[in-house]
Structures are given as C-alpha cells and as structure tokens.
Coordinates of C-alpha atoms and ligand atoms in Angstrom, one line a residue:
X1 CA 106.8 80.4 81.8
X2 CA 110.6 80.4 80.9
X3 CA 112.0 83.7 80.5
X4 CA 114.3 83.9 77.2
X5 CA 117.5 85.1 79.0
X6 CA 117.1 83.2 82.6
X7 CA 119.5 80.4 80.3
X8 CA 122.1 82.5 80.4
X9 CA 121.8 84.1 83.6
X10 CA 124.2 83.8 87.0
X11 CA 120.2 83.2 88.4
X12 CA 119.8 79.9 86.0
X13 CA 120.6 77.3 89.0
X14 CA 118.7 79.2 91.4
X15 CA 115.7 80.0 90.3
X16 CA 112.4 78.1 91.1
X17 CA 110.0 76.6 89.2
X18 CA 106.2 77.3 90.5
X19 CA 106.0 79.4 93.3
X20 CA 109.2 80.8 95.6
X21 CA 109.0 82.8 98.7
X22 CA 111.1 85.6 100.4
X23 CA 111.2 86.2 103.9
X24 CA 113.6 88.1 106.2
X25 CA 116.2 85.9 108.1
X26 CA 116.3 88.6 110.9
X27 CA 114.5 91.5 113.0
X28 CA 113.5 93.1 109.1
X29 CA 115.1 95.3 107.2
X30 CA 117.8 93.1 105.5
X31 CA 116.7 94.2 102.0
X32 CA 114.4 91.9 100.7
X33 CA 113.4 94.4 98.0
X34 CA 116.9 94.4 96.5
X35 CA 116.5 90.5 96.1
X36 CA 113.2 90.9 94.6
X37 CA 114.7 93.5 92.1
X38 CA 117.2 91.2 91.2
X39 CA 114.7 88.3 90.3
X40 CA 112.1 90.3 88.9
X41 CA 113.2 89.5 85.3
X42 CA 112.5 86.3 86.0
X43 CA 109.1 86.1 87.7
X44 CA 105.9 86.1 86.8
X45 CA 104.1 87.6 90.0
X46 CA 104.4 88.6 93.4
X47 CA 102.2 88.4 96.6
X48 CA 101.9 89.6 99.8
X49 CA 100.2 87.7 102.4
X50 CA 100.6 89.4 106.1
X51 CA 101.5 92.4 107.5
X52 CA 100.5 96.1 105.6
X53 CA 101.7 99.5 106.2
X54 CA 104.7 98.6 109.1
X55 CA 106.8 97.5 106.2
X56 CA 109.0 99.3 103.9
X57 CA 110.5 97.0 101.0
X58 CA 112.9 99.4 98.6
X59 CA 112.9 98.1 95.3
X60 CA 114.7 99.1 91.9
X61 CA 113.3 99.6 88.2
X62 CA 115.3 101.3 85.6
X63 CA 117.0 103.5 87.7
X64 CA 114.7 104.6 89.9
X65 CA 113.9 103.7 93.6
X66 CA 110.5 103.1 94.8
X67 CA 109.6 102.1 99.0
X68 CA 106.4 99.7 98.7
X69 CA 104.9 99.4 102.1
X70 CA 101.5 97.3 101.4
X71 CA 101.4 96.9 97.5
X72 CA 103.3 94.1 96.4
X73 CA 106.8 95.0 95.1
X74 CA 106.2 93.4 91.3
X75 CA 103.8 95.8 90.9
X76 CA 106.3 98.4 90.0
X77 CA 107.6 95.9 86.9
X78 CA 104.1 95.8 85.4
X79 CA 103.4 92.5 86.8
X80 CA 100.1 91.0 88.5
X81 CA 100.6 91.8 92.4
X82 CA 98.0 90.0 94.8
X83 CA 97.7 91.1 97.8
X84 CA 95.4 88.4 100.3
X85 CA 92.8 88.6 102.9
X86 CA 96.0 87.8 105.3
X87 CA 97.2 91.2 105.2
X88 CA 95.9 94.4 107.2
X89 CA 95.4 97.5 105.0
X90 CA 95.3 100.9 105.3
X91 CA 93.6 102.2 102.2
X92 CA 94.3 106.0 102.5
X93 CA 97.7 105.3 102.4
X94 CA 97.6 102.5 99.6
X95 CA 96.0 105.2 97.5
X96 CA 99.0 107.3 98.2
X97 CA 101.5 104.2 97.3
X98 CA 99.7 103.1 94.3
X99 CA 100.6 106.6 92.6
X100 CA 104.1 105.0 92.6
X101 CA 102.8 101.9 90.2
X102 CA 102.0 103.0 86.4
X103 CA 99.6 100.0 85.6
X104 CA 97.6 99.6 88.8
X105 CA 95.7 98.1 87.3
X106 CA 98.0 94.5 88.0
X107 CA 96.7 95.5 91.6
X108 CA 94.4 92.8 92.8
X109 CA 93.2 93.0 96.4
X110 CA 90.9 90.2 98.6
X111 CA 88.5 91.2 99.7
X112 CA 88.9 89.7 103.1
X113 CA 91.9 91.7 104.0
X114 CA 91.2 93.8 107.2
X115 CA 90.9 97.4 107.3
X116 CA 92.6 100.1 109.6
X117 CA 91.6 103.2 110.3
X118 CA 92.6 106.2 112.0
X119 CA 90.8 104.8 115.4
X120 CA 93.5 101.7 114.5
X121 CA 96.5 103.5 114.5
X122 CA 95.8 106.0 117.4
X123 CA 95.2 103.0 119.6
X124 CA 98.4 101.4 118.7
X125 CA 100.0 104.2 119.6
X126 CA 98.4 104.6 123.0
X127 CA 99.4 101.4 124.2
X128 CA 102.9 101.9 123.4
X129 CA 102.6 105.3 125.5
X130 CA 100.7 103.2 128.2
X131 CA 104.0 101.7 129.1
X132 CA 104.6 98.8 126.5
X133 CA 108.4 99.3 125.0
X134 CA 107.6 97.3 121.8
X135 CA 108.2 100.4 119.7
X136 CA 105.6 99.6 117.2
X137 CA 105.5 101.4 113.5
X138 CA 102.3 103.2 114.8
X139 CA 100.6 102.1 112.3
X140 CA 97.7 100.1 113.6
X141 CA 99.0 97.0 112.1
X142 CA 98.2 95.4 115.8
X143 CA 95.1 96.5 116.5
X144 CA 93.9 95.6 113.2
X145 CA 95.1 92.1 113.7
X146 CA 92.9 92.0 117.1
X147 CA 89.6 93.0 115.5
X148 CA 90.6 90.3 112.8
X149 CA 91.0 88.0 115.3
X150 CA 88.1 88.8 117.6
X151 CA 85.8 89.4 114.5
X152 CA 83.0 91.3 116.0
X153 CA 85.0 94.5 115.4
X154 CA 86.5 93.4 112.5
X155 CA 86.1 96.1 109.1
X156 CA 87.4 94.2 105.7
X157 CA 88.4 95.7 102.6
X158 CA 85.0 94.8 100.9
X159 CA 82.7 96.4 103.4
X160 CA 84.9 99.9 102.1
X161 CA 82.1 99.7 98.8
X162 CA 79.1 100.0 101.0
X163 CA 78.2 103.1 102.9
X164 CA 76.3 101.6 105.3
X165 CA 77.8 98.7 106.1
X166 CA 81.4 100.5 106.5
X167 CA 79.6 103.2 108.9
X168 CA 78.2 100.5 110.7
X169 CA 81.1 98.5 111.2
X170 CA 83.1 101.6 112.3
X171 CA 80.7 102.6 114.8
X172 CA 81.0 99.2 116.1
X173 CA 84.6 99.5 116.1
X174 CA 84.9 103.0 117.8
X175 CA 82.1 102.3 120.3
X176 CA 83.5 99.3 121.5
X177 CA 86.9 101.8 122.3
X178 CA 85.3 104.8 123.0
X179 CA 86.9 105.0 126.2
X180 CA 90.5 104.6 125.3
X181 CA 89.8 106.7 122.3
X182 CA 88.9 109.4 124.3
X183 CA 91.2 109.3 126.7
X184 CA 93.7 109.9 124.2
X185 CA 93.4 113.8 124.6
X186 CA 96.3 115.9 123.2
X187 CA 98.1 112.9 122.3
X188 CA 96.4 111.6 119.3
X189 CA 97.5 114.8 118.0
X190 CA 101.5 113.5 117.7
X191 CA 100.1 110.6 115.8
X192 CA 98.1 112.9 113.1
X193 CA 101.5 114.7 112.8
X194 CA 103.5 111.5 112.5
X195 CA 100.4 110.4 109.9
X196 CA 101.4 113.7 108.1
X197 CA 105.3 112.6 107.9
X198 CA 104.5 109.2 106.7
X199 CA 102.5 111.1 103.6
X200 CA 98.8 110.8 104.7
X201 CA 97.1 113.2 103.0
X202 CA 94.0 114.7 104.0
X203 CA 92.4 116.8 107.3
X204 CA 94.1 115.3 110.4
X205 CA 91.2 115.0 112.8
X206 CA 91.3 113.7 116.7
X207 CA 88.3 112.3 119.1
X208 CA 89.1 114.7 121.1
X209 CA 88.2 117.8 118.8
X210 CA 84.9 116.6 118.7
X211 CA 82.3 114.3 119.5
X212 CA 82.3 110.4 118.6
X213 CA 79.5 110.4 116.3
X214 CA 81.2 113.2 113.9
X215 CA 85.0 110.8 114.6
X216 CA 82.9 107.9 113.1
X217 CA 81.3 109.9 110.1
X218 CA 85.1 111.4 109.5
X219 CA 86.5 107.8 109.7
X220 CA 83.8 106.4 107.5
X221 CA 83.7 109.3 104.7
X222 CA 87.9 109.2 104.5
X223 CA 87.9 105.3 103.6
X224 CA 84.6 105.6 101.6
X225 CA 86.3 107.7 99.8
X226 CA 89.6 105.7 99.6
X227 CA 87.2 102.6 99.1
X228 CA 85.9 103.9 95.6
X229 CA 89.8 104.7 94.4
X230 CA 90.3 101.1 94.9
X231 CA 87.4 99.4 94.3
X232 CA 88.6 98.5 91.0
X233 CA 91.5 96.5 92.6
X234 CA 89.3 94.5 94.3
X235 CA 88.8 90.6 93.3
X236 CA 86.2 88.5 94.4
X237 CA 88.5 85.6 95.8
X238 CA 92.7 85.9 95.5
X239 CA 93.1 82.3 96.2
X240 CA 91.6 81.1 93.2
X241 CA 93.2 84.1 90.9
X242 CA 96.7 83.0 92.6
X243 CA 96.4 79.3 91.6
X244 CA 94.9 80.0 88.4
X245 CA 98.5 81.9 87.4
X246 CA 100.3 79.0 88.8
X247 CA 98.6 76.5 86.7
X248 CA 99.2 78.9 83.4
X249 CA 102.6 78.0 84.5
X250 CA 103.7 81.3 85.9
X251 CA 106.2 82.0 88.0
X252 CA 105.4 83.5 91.4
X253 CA 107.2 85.3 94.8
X254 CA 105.6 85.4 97.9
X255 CA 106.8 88.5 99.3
X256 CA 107.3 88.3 103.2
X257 CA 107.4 91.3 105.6
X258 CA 109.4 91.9 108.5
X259 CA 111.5 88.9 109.5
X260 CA 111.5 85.5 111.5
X261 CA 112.8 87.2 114.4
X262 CA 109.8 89.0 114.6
X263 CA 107.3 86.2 114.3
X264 CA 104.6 86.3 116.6
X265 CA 105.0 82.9 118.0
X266 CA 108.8 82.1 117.0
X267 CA 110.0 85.4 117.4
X268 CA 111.7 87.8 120.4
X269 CA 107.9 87.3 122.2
X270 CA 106.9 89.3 122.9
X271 CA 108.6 92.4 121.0
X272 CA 107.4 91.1 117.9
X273 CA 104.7 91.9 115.2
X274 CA 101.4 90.7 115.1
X275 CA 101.6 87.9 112.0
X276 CA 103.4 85.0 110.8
X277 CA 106.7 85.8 109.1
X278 CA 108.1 82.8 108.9
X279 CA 108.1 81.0 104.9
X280 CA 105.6 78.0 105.3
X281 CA 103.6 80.7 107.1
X282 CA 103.5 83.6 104.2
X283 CA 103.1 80.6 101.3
X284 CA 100.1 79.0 103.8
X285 CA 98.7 82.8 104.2
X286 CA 98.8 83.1 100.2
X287 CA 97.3 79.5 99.6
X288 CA 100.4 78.1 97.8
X289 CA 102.0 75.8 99.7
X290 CA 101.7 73.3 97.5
X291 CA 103.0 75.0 94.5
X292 CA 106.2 75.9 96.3
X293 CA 109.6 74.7 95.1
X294 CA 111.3 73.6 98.5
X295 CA 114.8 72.6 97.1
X296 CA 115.0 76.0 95.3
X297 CA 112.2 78.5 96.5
X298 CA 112.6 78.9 100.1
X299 CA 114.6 82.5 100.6
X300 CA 116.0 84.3 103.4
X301 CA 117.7 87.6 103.3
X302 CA 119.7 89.0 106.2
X303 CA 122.9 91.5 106.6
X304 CA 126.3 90.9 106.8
X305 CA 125.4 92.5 110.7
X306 CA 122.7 93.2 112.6
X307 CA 120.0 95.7 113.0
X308 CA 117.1 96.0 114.8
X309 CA 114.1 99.0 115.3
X310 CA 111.7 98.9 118.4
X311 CA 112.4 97.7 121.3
X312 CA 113.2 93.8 122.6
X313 CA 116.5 91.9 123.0
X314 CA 119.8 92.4 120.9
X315 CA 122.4 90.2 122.1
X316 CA 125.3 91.4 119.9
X317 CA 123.9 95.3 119.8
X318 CA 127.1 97.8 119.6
X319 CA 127.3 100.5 121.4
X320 CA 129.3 103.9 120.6
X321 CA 131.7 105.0 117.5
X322 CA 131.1 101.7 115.8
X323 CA 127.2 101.5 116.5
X324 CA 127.2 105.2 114.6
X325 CA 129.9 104.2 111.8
X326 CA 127.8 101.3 111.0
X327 CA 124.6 103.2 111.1
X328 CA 126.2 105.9 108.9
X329 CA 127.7 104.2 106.3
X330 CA 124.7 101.2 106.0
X331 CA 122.1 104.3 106.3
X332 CA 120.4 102.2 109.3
X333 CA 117.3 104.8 109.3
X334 CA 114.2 102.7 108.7
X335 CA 112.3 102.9 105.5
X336 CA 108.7 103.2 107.1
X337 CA 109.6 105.3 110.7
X338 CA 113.2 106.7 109.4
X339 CA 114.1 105.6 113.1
X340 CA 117.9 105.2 113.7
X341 CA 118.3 101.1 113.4
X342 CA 120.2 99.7 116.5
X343 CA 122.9 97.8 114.9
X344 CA 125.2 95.2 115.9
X345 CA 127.6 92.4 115.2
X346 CA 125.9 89.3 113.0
X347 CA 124.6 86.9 115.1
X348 CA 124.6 83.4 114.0
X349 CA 122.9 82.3 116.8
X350 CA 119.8 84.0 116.2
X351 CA 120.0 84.1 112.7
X352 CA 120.2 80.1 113.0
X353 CA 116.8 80.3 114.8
X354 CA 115.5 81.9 112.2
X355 CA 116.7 79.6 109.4
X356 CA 115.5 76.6 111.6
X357 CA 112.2 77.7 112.5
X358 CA 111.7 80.0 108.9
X359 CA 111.9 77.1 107.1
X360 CA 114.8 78.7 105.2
X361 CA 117.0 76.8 102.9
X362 CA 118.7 79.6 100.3
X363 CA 120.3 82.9 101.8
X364 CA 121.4 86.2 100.4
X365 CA 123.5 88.1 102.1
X366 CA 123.2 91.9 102.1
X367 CA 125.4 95.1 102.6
X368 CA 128.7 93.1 102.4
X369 CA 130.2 96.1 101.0
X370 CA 129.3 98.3 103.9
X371 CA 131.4 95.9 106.4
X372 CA 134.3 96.3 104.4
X373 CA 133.6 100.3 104.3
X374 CA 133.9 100.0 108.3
X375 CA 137.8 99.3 108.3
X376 CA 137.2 97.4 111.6
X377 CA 137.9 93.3 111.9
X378 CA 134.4 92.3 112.4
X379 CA 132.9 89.8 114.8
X380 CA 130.8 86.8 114.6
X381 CA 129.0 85.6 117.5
X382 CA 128.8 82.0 117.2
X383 CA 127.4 81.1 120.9
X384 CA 125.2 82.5 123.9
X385 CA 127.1 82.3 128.2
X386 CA 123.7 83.1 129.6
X387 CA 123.6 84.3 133.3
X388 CA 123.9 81.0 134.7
X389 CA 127.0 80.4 133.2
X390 CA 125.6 78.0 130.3
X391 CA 127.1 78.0 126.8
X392 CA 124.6 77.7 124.2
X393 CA 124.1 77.8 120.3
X394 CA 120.2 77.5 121.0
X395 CA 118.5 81.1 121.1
X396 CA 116.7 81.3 124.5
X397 CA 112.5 82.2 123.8
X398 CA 112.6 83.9 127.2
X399 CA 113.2 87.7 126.7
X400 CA 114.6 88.4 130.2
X401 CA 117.1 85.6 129.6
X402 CA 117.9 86.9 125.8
X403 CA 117.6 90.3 127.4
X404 CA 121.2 89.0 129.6
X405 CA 122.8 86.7 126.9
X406 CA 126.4 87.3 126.3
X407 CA 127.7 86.8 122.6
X408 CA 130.8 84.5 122.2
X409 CA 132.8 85.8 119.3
X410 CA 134.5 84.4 117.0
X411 CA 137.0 86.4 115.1
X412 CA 135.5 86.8 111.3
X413 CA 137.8 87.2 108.2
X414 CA 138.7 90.4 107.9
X415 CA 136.9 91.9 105.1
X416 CA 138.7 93.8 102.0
X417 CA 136.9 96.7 100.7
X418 CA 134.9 95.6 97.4
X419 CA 135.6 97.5 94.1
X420 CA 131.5 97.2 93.6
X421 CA 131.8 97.3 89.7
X422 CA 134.4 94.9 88.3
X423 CA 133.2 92.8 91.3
X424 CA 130.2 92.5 89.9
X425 CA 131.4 92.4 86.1
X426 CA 133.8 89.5 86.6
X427 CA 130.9 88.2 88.9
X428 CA 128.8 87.3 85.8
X429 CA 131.1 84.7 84.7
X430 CA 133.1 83.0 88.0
X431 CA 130.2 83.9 90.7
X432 CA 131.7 84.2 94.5
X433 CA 135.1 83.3 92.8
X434 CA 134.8 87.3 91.4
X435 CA 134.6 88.6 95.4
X436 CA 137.5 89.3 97.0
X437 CA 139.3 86.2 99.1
X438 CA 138.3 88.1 102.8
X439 CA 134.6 88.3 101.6
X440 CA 134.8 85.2 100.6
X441 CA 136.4 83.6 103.8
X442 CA 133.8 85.9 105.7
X443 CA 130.7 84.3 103.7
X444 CA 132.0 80.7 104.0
X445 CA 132.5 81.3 108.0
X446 CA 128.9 82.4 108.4
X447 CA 127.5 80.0 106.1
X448 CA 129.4 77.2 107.8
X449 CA 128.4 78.4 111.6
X450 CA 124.3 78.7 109.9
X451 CA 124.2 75.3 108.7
X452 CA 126.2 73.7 111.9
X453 CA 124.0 75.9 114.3
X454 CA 120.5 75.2 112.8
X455 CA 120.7 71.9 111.7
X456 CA 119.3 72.6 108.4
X457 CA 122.3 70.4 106.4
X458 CA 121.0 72.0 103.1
X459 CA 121.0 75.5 103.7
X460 CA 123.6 77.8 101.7
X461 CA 124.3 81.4 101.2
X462 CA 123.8 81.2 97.0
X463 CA 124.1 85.4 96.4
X464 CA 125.5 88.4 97.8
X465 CA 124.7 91.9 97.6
X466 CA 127.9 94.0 97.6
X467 CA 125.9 97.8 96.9
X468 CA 122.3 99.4 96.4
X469 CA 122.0 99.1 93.0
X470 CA 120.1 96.6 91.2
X471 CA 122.8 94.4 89.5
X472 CA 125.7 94.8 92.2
X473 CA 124.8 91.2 93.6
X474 CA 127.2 88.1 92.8
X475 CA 125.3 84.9 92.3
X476 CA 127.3 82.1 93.9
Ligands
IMP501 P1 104.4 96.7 114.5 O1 104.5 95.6 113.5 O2 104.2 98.1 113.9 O3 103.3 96.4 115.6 O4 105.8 96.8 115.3 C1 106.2 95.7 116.1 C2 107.7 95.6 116.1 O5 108.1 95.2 114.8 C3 108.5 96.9 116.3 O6 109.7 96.7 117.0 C4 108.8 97.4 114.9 O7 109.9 98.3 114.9 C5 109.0 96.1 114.2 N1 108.7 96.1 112.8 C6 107.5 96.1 112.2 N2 107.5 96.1 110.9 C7 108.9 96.1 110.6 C8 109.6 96.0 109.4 O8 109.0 96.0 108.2 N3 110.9 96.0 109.5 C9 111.6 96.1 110.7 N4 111.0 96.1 111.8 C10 109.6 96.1 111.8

C-alpha cells in the first residue's frame, strides 16, 4: 500500500517495498525507536520477533514519548503489531505497557511465545550474583530462553488461558529449580524491589517467605490473571496473519532488539543475550524472509560513538571527564535498567562486524548532534594491535583477546555544532548537503572505513539523526 505523501518525502528512495527490518548495528541502544518514528508514516505494520522485556525502544507520536519494551513500537501509531512465538514475554508487565497503546486492540500475540515468571527473573538474577559479570537486565529473558530451549520446563503464552495447565506447567518449572530458588534467601528480595522500579505492579512475594507450593499458586494466579487481560491479543498462528498483510500488499518492519554485537552466536560470546539479533535472523524469526526487500530493507542503526551496558569487552571505552561529558550530554542511562551506559569512541572495527555478519546494507546514524555538543576532536578507531603485536581490521570472537585489543585511531573530522532546526528545514530539500561540512566529512569517513572494513561494497549511511525529536533526521 502506497502512502499519499511518501512521493514527496526525503524517505521516497529509501523506503522498501514488502517487508524491511531494523536491527541495532552495535551493543543496543543506538535508537532504533527514533528510526521507526521516522518511518512510521510510511508503514503498514511492525513485528517483533526475539527478545521481550530486556529492551527499551523510545519512540515518538505527536509529541509525546512512549519506551515500548515487548509490544511492538507501531502499536502506538494505531497500526497492527505482531509480536511471534520467537519472543519471551513477561505478561504482568505487557499489561502494564499496553496501557501506553490506545487501540490494543492492533495487539496480536502467538501463542507460542514463552512465558516468564517471577521464578524466571529471580533466577537470572542469581546467576549473575553467582559470579557471572554479564550484567544481565534481570529480567528473565535468559532463563526463559533455556526452558524454551529444553522444552520440558517450557510455559507459552497460550497455556496462560487454562488454569490447570499454567499451574501444572509452573510447578514443573519451579520444582525442577526448587533448590536454587530457595537458596535465594534475602536476595530475591533486591529483585522484587528492582521489579517495583521497573513498574511491576502487584504484591512482591519471595520463596523464601513461604513454602513452594503457595510460590507456585502466587506465580500461577499473578499470570492467570495477566493471562485473561490479554487473552484477547492472542491469535491462533502469527505466521499466517503476518503473510496474509504482506500479500494485501502492506508494508511491514521487523523490529529488532538489542544489537549484533550482542548476538548469541556472532556477538561479544559470551556477554551477550540469549537470541538472534542479527537481520536475516529477526526476518527468519518473524517468517518473512522471503518478503524482504534486500537492496532497500535491511537497516542498522548505531551512534556516532559507542555505548555499551553489562559487562564484556569495549575496546574504544573512555574513561574519565570525557566518559561523563558524553554520558551527560547523550543521557547514556538505559531505557530498561536506567544503568549509566559505558561510552566510548565509535568503533569501526566492531561496528564492521556487525554490518558483515547483520546482514546490514542501509545505516542511520544517531546522536550526531551530541558529538558536536562535546567540543572535543573525536576519534575513530579504524584497527585492532592485539597483545601479540598484530594489526587487525577483523574483530577477534575471543573475549580475553578483545578484552586486550588496542584501538588505532584515526583522527575524525572535527564536528561543528548542528543548529538542529534549519538543519533539518533546509534538510528537506538538499538532504546531507543541509549538514554542516564537518558532519559531513565525519559521516563520509565512517561510512568509507564501514564499507572498506566489512566488505559489504553496498552498504551506505542513507540518514542521520541530529536530535530527539521525531523529524530532526536528514535523509541523505
Ligand atoms: P539480558 O538480555 O537481560 O540477559 O542481558 C544480557 C546483556 O545484554 C547485558 O549486558 C545487557 O545489558 C545487554 N542487553 C540486553 N538487552 C539490551 C538492550 O535492549 N539494549 C542494550 N543492552 C541490552
């Protein structure tokens, strides 16, 4: 379906046709929401396919600002928002989120999708307190993805509508960790509290203040209860409702989570998250593959730096007054923990990696504007001395050697600050020709060191952020 004003928008040459898809070219966070707020106009529906409550995508609709963690970010535009047996809910808190979205009614949810539950998300956080340093989200995304994987533990959103079956299955579930769970002791209680900050509503309740039997029947009433808000949600099959809007000819956006740098297998392994982030992976999770628009619907957002939460390696991470400039004036607090983001010079390098292996072939660049706001020369690091005294371009997949990777920097353009209005204005009619010339050497350098680094001859950086606000992007 055309939209009437796409003709004459700077977004003509760059939207697809069929199905597109939006992942992050980095460690998260790069602001993959602000890209989907600037397309929205222009699509038809929106899909997430891995992942659930460990992401925070800030999107824009007439003037206000809404954080979607699990529900699809369309869903705030009115639009149909599928959301596949590929992700791992937690439907307590998608009750809370769904307040945000006026219709939700355009809320369609498989069936399949696995469930986590309070057992979930306390476990997560004991292993991190067991000595891991991934620096998970707490939210049980993990564990979920083990019971989907193993199966025999595994609670999906469908068994939510029967009583019996969802009490059955979460016995199974807490049984079968009944000694970690209770091991847990006065610690589970930091993770109610932290439930409480990230706005889960309800009587916080621990194993440890009682016996198993009345954790289960807590556990099972709370998402019973959750269960019956969303049952309407619920579709019998979200493949075949997906493909039947492409073949109506709609336009669709498979929403990635995270980034590629935190793909399970292509990622930092093993300070990663537990799914596929990469584009053929979030299109394959959604069942679209087929329908995607490779020359014009394969998108990868990333910063004009770097940032990273958790733990794992961060080659180009500053340290110091810059680290706390940059953190201040991008507001590098994340949108699900409101962690402080590490921070760090842009690494083309790694970001190369996660072009190559993404599957990437369009970029937008983000926070442009708050580089220039710094007042510092930036860097670029376009290669790796590792310990052994090798220079590389190729991003080592052992951590310990990643973990002891020096940057080689190349001096970047030094960036003017960007009057964000008449940038934008003037932007409508000449595109990148509207940014100053610095921002536009700057983009030109990273874009050239992308495409010589990864290989992938076709790649280009085709818009830029230069604020928050929906609209302050320049289409090339
Ligand atoms: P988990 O996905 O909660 O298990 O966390 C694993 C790692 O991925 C941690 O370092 C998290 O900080 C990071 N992470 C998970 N989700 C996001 C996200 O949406 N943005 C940025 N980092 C994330």
């Amino acid at each position: 379906m055309v939209k009437d004003d796409l003709a004459s928008s700077p977004w003509s040459r760059y939207i697809w046709n069929g199905v597109g898809v939006v992942v992050g070219a980095d460690w998260g966070d790069g602001g993959k929401g602000k890209f989907v707020s600037d397309v929205a106009p222009y699509v038809d529906f929106s899909v997430r396919s891995q992942g659930g409550p460990n992401s925070g995508h800030t999107v824009w609709h007439r003037g206000t600002k809404y954080v979607m963690h699990q529900v699809p970010s369309l869903a705030v535009f009115g639009k149909p928002s599928v959301m596949t047996g590929g992700m791992v809910v937690n439907p307590v808190l998608l009750n809370e989120e769904m307040k945000q979205v006026a219709n939700p009614d355009v809320v369609y949810i498989d069936p399949r999708a696995a469930v986590i539950t309070r057992a979930h998300r306390a476990l997560d956080g004991h292993g991190e307190r067991n000595g891991t340093t991934i620096g998970t989200t707490n939210h049980g995304v993990g564990p979920a993805y083990e019971s989907k994987a193993n199966r025999r533990e595994l609670i999906t959103v469908g068994d939510l509508l029967d009583r019996q079956r969802l009490a059955d299955r979460v016995g199974n579930y807490v049984r079968a960790h009944s000694v970690e769970l209770l091991e847990l002791g006065d610690a589970d209680r930091s993770l109610i509290e932290a439930g409480k900050a990230a706005g889960e509503p309800g009587e916080a309740f621990s194993p440890v203040s009682g016996n198993l039997d009345e954790y289960c029947e807590a556990i099972t009433e709370e998402l019973f209860t959750a269960g019956q808000l969303v049952a309407r949600n619920i579709v019998c099959d979200a493949s075949t409702m997906l493909q039947q809007l492409v073949k109506q000819g709609k336009r669709g956006l498979v929403e990635g989570a995270q980034g590629v740098l935190l793909d399970r297998d292509l990622g930092t392994v093993p300070y990663v998250t537990s799914s596929k982030t990469t584009a053929g992976a979030v299109l394959a999770e959604a069942g679209l593959s087929q329908y995607a628009d490779r020359a014009k619907g394969y998108w990868g957002v990333f910063k004009a730096y770097m940032t990273r939460v958790g733990g794992g390696p961060f080659p180009t991470e500053l340290k110091g007054q810059t680290d706390e400039r940059l953190r201040k004036a991008g507001h590098e607090f994340g949108s699900t923990t409101n962690r402080p983001r590490r921070t760090g010079w842009f690494d083309a390098v790694a970001t190369a990696h996660a072009i190559r292996t993404g599957e990437i072939r369009k970029g937008y660049i983000t926070k442009i504007d708050v580089m220039a706001a710094l007042g510092e020369p930036p860097l670029i690091a376009a290669a790796y001395m590792l310990e052994d005294g090798t220079l590389t371009q190729q991003f080592p997949t052992d951590p310990r050697v990643l973990e002891n990777a020096r940057p080689m920097f190349v001096p970047a353009p030094k960036i003017e600050d960007i009057r964000r209005r008449e940038t934008v204005i003037a932007g409508r009619k000449s595109g990148f020709k509207a940014l100053p010339d610095g921002v536009r050497a700057y983009i030109a350098t990273v874009e050239k060191l992308l495409r010589d680094i990864s290989g992938v001859d076709e790649f280009e950086i085709a818009a830029a952020s230069i604020g928050p606000w929906k609209g302050q992007t320049v289409v090339k």
